[in-house]
GROMACS .gro file of C-alpha atoms in nm:
model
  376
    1UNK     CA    1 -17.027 -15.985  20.933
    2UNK     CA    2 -16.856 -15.882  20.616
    3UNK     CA    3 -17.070 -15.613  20.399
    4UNK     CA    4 -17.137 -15.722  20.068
    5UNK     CA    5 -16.960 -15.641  19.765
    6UNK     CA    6 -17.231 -15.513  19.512
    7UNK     CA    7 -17.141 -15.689  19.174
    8UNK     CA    8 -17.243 -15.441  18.912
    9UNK     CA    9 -17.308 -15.506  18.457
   10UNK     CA   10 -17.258 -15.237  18.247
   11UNK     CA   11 -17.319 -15.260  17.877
   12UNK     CA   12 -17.424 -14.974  17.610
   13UNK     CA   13 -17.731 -15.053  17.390
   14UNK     CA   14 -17.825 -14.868  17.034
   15UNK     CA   15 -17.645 -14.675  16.799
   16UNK     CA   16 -17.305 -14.537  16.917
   17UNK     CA   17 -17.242 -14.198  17.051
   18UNK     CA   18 -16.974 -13.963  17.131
   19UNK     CA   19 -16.958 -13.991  17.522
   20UNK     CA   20 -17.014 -14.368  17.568
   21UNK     CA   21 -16.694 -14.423  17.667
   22UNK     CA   22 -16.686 -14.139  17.910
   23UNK     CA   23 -16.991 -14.250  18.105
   24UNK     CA   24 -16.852 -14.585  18.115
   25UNK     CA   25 -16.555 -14.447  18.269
   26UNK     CA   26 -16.761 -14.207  18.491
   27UNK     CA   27 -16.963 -14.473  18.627
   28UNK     CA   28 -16.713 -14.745  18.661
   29UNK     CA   29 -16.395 -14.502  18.853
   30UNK     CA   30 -16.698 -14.369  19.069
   31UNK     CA   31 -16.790 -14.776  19.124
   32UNK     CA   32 -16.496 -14.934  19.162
   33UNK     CA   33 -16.266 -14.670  19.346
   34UNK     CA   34 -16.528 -14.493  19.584
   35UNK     CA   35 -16.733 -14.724  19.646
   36UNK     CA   36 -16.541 -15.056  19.599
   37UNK     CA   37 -16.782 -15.268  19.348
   38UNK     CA   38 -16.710 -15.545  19.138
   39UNK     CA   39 -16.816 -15.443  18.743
   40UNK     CA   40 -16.811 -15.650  18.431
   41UNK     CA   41 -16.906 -15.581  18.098
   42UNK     CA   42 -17.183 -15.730  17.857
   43UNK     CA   43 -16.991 -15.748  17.527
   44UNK     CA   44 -17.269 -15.583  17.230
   45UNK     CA   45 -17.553 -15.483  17.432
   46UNK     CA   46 -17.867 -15.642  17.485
   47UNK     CA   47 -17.760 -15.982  17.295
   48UNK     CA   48 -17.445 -15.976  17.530
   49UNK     CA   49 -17.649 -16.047  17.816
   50UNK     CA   50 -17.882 -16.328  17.634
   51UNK     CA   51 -17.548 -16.466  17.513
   52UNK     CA   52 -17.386 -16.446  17.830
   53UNK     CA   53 -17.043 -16.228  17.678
   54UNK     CA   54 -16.889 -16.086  17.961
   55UNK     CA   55 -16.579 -15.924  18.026
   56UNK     CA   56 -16.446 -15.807  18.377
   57UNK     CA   57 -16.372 -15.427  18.392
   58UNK     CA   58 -16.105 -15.309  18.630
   59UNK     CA   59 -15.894 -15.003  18.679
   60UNK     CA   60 -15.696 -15.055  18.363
   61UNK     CA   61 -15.978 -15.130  18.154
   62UNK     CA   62 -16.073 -14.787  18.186
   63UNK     CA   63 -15.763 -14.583  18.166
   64UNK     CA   64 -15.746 -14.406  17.844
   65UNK     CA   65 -16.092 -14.413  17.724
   66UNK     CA   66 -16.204 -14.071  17.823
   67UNK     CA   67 -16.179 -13.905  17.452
   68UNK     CA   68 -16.195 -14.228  17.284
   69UNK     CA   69 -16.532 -14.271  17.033
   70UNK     CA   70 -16.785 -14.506  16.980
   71UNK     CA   71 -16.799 -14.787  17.290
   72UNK     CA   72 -16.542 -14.996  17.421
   73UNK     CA   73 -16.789 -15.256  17.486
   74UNK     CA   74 -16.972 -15.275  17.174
   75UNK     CA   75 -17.291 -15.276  17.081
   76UNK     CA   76 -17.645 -15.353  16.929
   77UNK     CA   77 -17.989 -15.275  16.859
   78UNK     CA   78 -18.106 -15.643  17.031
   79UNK     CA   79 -18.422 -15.655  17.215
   80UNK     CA   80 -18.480 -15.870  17.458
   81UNK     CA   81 -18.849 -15.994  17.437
   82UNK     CA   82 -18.809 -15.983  16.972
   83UNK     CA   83 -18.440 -16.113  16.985
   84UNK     CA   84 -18.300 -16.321  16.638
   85UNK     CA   85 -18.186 -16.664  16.751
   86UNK     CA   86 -18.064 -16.877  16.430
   87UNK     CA   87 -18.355 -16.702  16.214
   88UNK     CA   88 -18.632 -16.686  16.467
   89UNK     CA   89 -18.780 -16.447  16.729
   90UNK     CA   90 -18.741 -16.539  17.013
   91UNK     CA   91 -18.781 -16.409  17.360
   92UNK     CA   92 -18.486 -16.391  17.572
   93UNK     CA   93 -18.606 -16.253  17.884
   94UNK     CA   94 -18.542 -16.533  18.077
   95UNK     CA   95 -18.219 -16.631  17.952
   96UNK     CA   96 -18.117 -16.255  18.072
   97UNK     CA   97 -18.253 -16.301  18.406
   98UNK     CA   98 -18.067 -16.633  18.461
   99UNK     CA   99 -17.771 -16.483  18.323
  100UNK     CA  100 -17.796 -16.187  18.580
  101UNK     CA  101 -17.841 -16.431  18.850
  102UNK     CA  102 -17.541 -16.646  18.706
  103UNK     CA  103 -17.306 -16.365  18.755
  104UNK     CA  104 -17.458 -16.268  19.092
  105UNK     CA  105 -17.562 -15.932  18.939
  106UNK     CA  106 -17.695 -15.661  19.210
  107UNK     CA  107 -17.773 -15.407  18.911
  108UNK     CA  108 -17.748 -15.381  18.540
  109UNK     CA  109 -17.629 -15.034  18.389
  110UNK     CA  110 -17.842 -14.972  18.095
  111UNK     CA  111 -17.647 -14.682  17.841
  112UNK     CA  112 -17.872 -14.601  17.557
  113UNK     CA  113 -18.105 -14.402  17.422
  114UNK     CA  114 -18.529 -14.449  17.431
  115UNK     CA  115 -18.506 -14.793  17.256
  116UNK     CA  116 -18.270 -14.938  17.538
  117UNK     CA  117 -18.471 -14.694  17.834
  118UNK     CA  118 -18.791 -14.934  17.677
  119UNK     CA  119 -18.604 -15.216  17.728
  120UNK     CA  120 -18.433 -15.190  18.034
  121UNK     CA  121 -18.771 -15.085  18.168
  122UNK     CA  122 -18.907 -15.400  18.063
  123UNK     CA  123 -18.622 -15.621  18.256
  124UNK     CA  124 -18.737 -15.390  18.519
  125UNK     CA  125 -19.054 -15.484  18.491
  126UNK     CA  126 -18.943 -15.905  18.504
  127UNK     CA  127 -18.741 -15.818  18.856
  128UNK     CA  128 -18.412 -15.683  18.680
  129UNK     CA  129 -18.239 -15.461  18.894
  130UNK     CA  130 -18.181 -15.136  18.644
  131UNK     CA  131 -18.034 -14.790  18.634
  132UNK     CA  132 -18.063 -14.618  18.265
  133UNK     CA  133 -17.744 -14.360  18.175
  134UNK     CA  134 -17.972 -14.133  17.856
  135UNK     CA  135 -17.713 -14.118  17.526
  136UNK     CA  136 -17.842 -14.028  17.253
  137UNK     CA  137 -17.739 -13.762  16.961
  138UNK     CA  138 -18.094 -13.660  16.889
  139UNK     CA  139 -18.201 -13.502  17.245
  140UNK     CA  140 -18.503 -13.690  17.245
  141UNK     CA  141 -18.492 -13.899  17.552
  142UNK     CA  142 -18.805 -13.723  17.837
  143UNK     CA  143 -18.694 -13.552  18.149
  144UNK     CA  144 -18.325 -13.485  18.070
  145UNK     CA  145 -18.219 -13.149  17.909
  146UNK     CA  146 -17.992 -13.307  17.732
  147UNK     CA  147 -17.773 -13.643  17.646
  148UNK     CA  148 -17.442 -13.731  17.648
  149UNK     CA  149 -17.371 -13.746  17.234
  150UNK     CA  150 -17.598 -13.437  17.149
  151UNK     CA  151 -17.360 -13.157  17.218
  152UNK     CA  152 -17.063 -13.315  16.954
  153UNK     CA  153 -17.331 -13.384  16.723
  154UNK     CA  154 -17.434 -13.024  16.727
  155UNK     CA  155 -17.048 -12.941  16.689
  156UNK     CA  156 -17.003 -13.140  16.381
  157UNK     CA  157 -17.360 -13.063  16.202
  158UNK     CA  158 -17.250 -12.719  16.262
  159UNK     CA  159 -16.954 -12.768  16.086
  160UNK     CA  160 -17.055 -12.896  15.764
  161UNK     CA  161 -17.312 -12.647  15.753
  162UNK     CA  162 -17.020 -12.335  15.802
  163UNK     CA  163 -16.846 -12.553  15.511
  164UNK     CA  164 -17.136 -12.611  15.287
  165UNK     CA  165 -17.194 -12.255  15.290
  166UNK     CA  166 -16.882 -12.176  15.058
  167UNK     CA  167 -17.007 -12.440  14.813
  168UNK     CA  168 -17.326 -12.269  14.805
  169UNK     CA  169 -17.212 -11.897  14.724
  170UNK     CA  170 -16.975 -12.029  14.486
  171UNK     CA  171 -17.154 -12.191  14.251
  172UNK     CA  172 -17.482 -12.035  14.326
  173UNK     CA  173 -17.698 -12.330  14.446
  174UNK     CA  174 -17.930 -12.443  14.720
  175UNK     CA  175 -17.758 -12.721  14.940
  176UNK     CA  176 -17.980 -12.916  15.078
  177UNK     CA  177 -17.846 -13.068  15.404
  178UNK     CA  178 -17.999 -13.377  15.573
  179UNK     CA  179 -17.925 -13.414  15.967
  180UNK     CA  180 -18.001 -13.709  16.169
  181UNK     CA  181 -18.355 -13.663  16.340
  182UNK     CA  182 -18.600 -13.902  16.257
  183UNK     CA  183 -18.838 -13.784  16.517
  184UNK     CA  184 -18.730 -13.453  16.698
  185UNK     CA  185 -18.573 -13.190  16.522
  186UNK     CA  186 -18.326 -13.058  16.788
  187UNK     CA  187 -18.022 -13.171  16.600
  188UNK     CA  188 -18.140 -13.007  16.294
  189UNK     CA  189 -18.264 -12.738  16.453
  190UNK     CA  190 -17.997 -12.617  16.675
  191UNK     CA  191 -17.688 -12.654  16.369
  192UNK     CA  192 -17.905 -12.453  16.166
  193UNK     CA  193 -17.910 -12.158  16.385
  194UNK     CA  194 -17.592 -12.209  16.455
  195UNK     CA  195 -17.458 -12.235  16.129
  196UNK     CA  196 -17.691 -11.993  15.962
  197UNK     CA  197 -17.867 -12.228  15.776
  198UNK     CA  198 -18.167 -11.955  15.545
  199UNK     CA  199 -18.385 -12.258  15.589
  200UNK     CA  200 -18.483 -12.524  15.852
  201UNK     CA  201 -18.711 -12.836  15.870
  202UNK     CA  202 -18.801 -13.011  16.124
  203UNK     CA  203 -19.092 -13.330  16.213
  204UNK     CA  204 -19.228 -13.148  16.424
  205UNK     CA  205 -19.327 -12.863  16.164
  206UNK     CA  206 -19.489 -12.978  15.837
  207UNK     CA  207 -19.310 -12.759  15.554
  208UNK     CA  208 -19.473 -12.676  15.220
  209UNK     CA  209 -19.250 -12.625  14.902
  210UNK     CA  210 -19.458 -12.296  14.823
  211UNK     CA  211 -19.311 -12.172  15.122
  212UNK     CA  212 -18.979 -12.273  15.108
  213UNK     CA  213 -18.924 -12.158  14.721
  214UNK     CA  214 -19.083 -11.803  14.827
  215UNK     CA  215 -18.825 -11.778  15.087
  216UNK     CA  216 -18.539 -11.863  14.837
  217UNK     CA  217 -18.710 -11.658  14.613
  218UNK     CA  218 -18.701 -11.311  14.782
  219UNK     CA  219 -18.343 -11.434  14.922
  220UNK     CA  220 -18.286 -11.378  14.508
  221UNK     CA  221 -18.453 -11.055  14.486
  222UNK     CA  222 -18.253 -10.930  14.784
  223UNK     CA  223 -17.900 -11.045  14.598
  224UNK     CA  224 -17.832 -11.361  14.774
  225UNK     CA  225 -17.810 -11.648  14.483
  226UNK     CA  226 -17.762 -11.927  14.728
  227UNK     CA  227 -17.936 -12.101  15.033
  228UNK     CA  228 -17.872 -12.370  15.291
  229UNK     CA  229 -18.157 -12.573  15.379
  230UNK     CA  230 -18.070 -12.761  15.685
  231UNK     CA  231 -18.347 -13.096  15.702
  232UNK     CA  232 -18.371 -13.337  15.968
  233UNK     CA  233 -18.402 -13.682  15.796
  234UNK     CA  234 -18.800 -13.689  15.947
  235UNK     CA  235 -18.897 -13.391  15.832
  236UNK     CA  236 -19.221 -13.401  15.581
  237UNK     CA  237 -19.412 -13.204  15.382
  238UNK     CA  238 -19.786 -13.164  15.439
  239UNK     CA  239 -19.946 -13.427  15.259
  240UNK     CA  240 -19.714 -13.657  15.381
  241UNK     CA  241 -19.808 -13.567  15.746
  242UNK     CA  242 -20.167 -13.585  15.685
  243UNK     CA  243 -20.072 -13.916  15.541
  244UNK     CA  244 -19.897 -14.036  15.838
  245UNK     CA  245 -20.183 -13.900  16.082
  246UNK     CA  246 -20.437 -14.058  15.941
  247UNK     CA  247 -20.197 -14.348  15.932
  248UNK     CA  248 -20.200 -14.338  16.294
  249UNK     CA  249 -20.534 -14.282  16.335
  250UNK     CA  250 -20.622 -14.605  16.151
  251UNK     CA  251 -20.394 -14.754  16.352
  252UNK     CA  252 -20.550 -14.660  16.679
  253UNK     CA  253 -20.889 -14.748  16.544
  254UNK     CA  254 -20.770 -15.082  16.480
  255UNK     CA  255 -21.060 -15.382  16.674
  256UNK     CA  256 -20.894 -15.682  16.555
  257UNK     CA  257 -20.555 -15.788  16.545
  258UNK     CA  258 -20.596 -15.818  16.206
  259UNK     CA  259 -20.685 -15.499  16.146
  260UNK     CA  260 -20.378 -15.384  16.355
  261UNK     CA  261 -20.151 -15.572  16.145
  262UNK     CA  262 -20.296 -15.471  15.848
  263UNK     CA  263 -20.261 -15.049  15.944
  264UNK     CA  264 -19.919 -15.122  16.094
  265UNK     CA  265 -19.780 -15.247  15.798
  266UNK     CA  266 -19.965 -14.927  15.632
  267UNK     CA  267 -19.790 -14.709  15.829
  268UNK     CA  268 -19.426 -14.880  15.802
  269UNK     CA  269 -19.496 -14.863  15.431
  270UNK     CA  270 -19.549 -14.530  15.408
  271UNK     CA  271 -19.229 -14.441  15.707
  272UNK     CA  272 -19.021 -14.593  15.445
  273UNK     CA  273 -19.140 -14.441  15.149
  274UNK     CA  274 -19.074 -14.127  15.304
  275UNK     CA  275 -18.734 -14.201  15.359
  276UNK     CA  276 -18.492 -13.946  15.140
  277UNK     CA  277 -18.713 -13.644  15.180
  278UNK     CA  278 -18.366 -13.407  15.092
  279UNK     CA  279 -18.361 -13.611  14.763
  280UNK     CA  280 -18.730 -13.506  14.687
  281UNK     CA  281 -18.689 -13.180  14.865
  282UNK     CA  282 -18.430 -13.101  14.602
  283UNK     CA  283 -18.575 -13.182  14.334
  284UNK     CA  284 -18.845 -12.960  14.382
  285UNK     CA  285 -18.691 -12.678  14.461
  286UNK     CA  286 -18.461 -12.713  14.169
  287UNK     CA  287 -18.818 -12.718  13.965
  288UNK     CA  288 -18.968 -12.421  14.123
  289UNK     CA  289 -18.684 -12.166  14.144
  290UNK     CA  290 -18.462 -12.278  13.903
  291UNK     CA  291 -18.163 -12.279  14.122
  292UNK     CA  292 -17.983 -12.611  14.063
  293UNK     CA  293 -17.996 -12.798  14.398
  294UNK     CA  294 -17.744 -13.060  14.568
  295UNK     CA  295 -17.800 -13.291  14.851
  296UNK     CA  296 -17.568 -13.367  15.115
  297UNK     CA  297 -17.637 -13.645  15.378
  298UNK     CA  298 -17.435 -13.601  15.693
  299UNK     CA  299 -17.540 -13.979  15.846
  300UNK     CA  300 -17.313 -14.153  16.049
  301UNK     CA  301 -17.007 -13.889  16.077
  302UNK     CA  302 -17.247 -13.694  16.309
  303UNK     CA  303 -17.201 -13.943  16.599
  304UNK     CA  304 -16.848 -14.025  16.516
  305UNK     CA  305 -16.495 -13.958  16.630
  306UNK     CA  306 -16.364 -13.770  16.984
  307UNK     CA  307 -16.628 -13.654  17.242
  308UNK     CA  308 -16.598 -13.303  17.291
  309UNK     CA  309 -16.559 -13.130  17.640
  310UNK     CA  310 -16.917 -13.078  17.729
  311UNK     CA  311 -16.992 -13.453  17.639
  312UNK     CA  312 -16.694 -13.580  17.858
  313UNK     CA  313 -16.830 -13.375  18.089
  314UNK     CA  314 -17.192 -13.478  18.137
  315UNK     CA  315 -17.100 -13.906  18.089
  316UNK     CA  316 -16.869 -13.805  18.370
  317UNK     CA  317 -17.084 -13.631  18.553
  318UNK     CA  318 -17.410 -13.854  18.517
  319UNK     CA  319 -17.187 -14.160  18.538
  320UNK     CA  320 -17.109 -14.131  18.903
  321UNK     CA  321 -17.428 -13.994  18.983
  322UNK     CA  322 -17.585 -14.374  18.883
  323UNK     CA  323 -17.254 -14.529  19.090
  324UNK     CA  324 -17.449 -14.329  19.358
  325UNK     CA  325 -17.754 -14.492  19.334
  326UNK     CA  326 -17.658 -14.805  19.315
  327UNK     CA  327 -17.465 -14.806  19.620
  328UNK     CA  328 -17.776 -14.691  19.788
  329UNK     CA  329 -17.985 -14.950  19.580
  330UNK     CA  330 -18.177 -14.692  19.461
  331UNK     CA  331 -18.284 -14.907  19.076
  332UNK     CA  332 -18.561 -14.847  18.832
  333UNK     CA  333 -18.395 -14.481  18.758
  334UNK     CA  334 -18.279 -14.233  18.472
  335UNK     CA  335 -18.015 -14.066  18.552
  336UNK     CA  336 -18.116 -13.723  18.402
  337UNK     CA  337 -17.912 -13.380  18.351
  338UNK     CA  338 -18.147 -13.106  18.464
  339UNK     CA  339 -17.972 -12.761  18.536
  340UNK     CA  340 -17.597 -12.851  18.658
  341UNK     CA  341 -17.709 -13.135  18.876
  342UNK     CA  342 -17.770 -13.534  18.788
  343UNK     CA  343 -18.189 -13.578  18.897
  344UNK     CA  344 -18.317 -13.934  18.944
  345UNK     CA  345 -18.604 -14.008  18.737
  346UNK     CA  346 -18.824 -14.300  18.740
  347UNK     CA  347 -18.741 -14.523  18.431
  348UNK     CA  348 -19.142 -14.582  18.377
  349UNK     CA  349 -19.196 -14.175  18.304
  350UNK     CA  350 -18.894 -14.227  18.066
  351UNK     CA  351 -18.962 -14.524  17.870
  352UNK     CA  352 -19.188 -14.528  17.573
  353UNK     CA  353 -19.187 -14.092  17.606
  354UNK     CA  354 -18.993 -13.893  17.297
  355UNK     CA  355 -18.950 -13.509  17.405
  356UNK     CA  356 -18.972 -13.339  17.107
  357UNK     CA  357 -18.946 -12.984  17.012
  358UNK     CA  358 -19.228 -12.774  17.106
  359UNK     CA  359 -19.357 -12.507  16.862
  360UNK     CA  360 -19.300 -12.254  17.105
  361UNK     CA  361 -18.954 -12.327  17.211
  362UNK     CA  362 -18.700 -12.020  17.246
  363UNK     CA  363 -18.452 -12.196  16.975
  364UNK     CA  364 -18.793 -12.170  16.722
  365UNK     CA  365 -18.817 -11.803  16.846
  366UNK     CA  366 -18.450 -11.717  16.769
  367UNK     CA  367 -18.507 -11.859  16.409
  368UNK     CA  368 -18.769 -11.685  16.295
  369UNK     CA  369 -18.622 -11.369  16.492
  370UNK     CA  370 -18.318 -11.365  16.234
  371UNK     CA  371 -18.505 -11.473  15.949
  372UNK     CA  372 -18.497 -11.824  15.887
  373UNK     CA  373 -18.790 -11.990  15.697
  374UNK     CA  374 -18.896 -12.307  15.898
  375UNK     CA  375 -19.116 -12.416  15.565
  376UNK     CA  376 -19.458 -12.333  15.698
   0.00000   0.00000   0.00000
């Protein structure tokens, strides 16, 4: 008897990330050449699979797209138990499932971030056959050292920072840089060592504006007329942590569902309000040194444009390591980067946990070592 061709998805899920295209690559050569699977595609993500968009991915289909951006496949932000169908929410679990089982799916390849880990672990969870590639720029996804994405990220934050510092000197001003972040401040963190940033915020580390204008300050007495502040866009000052804590803590005490409702709309309200902390920050530093103050927002250019070599790299590298497991129907795994090698990891430890910078980490150590106010 004839062994069975495995018929393998693929699809990439979240926001787009230098490297996508390199794990799809790394995944599908290792697939279809060594181990002689059929792959298609699921055109824009999630909602590609409830809508049933496939395309079939060959050879050809991936020649080429080893330094090419963004994702050849497109994608979305879809998920699949809250999807919008003609202006409702609807669940679309099952739709997926019988889509799966219309193309005579053995796996789905989930590339994404913690969003699309959650939600692949939740297909999982309905009898999906998963394996979860971790891309994200922030560096936040559990029990992987690091992403594909995160490394040209770094490279481009960098960057600006090196060039904002000319602006700064020049005209005598604080530049106030916001990096993406929202929840771990790795991105932030790690340009502004590397770019020499004189100040540094992070979530994880509440900053107070007393703090931050008596490091500028001295900076002043000590002849330098200028500072870089590099912020990650979820950094917040004190009273807007305490805020958010007790926030969350009135979430969590929540016994009704109204109640919940009520204390989650609470705390969206006050997640948004919260949005454009550089704007503020600038503000008030302009106030209390008297050092006129400009904002710069990096956004979207920070996940943009070629991979670099260490991101081609690791989607190569962690892209045949999940060919690997599928051929042995090994499913319900992360595919995580720890030391040089590609480590299984259980999707369930991954999903739903954010690794975020600990207070103690060796990159905090190195900042303070050379000087660099973190705002507390």
């Amino acid at each position: 008897m004839a062994k069975k061709i495995q018929r393998v998805g693929i699809l990439t899920a979240g926001g787009d990330s230098p490297g996508l295209n390199a794990a799809i690559r790394g995944f599908g050569k290792a697939a279809i050449g060594h181990y002689g699977m059929e792959l298609i595609g699921f055109r824009d993500g999630i909602r590609g699979m409830a809508e049933n968009r496939t395309i079939p991915i060959d050879s050809r289909f991936l020649s080429g797209i080893l330094t090419v951006g963004g994702t050849i496949l497109g994608t979305s932000r879809d998920k699949p138990h809250k999807m919008n169908v003609n202006g409702k929410t609807v669940d679309m679990t099952d739709t997926i499932l019988a889509n799966c089982e219309k193309n005579k799916l053995d796996c789905v390849v989930f590339i994404g971030g913690g969003g699309t880990a959650k939600n692949a672990n939740r297909l999982a969870k309905a009898g999906l056959n998963v394996i979860h590639l971790p891309k994200t720029i922030d560096n936040d996804i559990a029990h992987t050292d690091t992403s594909f994405g995160f490394s040209t990220a770094l490279g481009i934050a960098t960057d600006a920072i090196d060039r904002l510092h000319s602006t700064a000197h020049s005209h005598h001003r604080i530049i106030v840089v916001e990096i993406m972040g929202h929840k771990a401040g790795w991105l932030a963190l790690g340009a502004g060592i590397a770019g020499g940033a004189d100040i540094i915020l992070i979530p994880e580390i509440a900053y107070s504006i007393d703090s931050i204008a008596a490091s500028i300050r001295k900076r002043a007495e000590a002849g330098h007329s200028f500072s870089v502040v590099a912020i990650a866009e979820g950094a917040r000052d004190t009273q807007d942590t305490a805020d958010l804590e007790a926030a969350e803590a009135l979430l969590s005490a929540a016994d009704s569902p109204e109640a919940k409702s009520a204390a989650k709309m609470h705390k969206q309200s006050l997640e948004l309000a919260h949005r454009g902390n550089a704007f503020k920050l600038a503000e008030e530093l302009e106030a209390a040194t008297g050092l006129e103050s400009r904002v710069t927002v990096l956004g979207y250019v920070q996940r943009g444009g070629t991979p670099n070599a260490e991101d081609r790299m690791l989607g190569t590298l962690l892209g045949g390591a999940g060919a690997d497991l599928v051929a042995k129907k090994k499913y319900g795994i992360t595919v995580a980067a720890q030391g040089q090698a590609a480590v299984p990891v259980p999707l369930k430890d991954v999903a739903g946990t954010l690794k975020t910078v600990p207070l103690d980490h060796p990159w905090i150590t190195a900042a303070r070592h050379v000087g660099t106010g973190m705002g507390d």
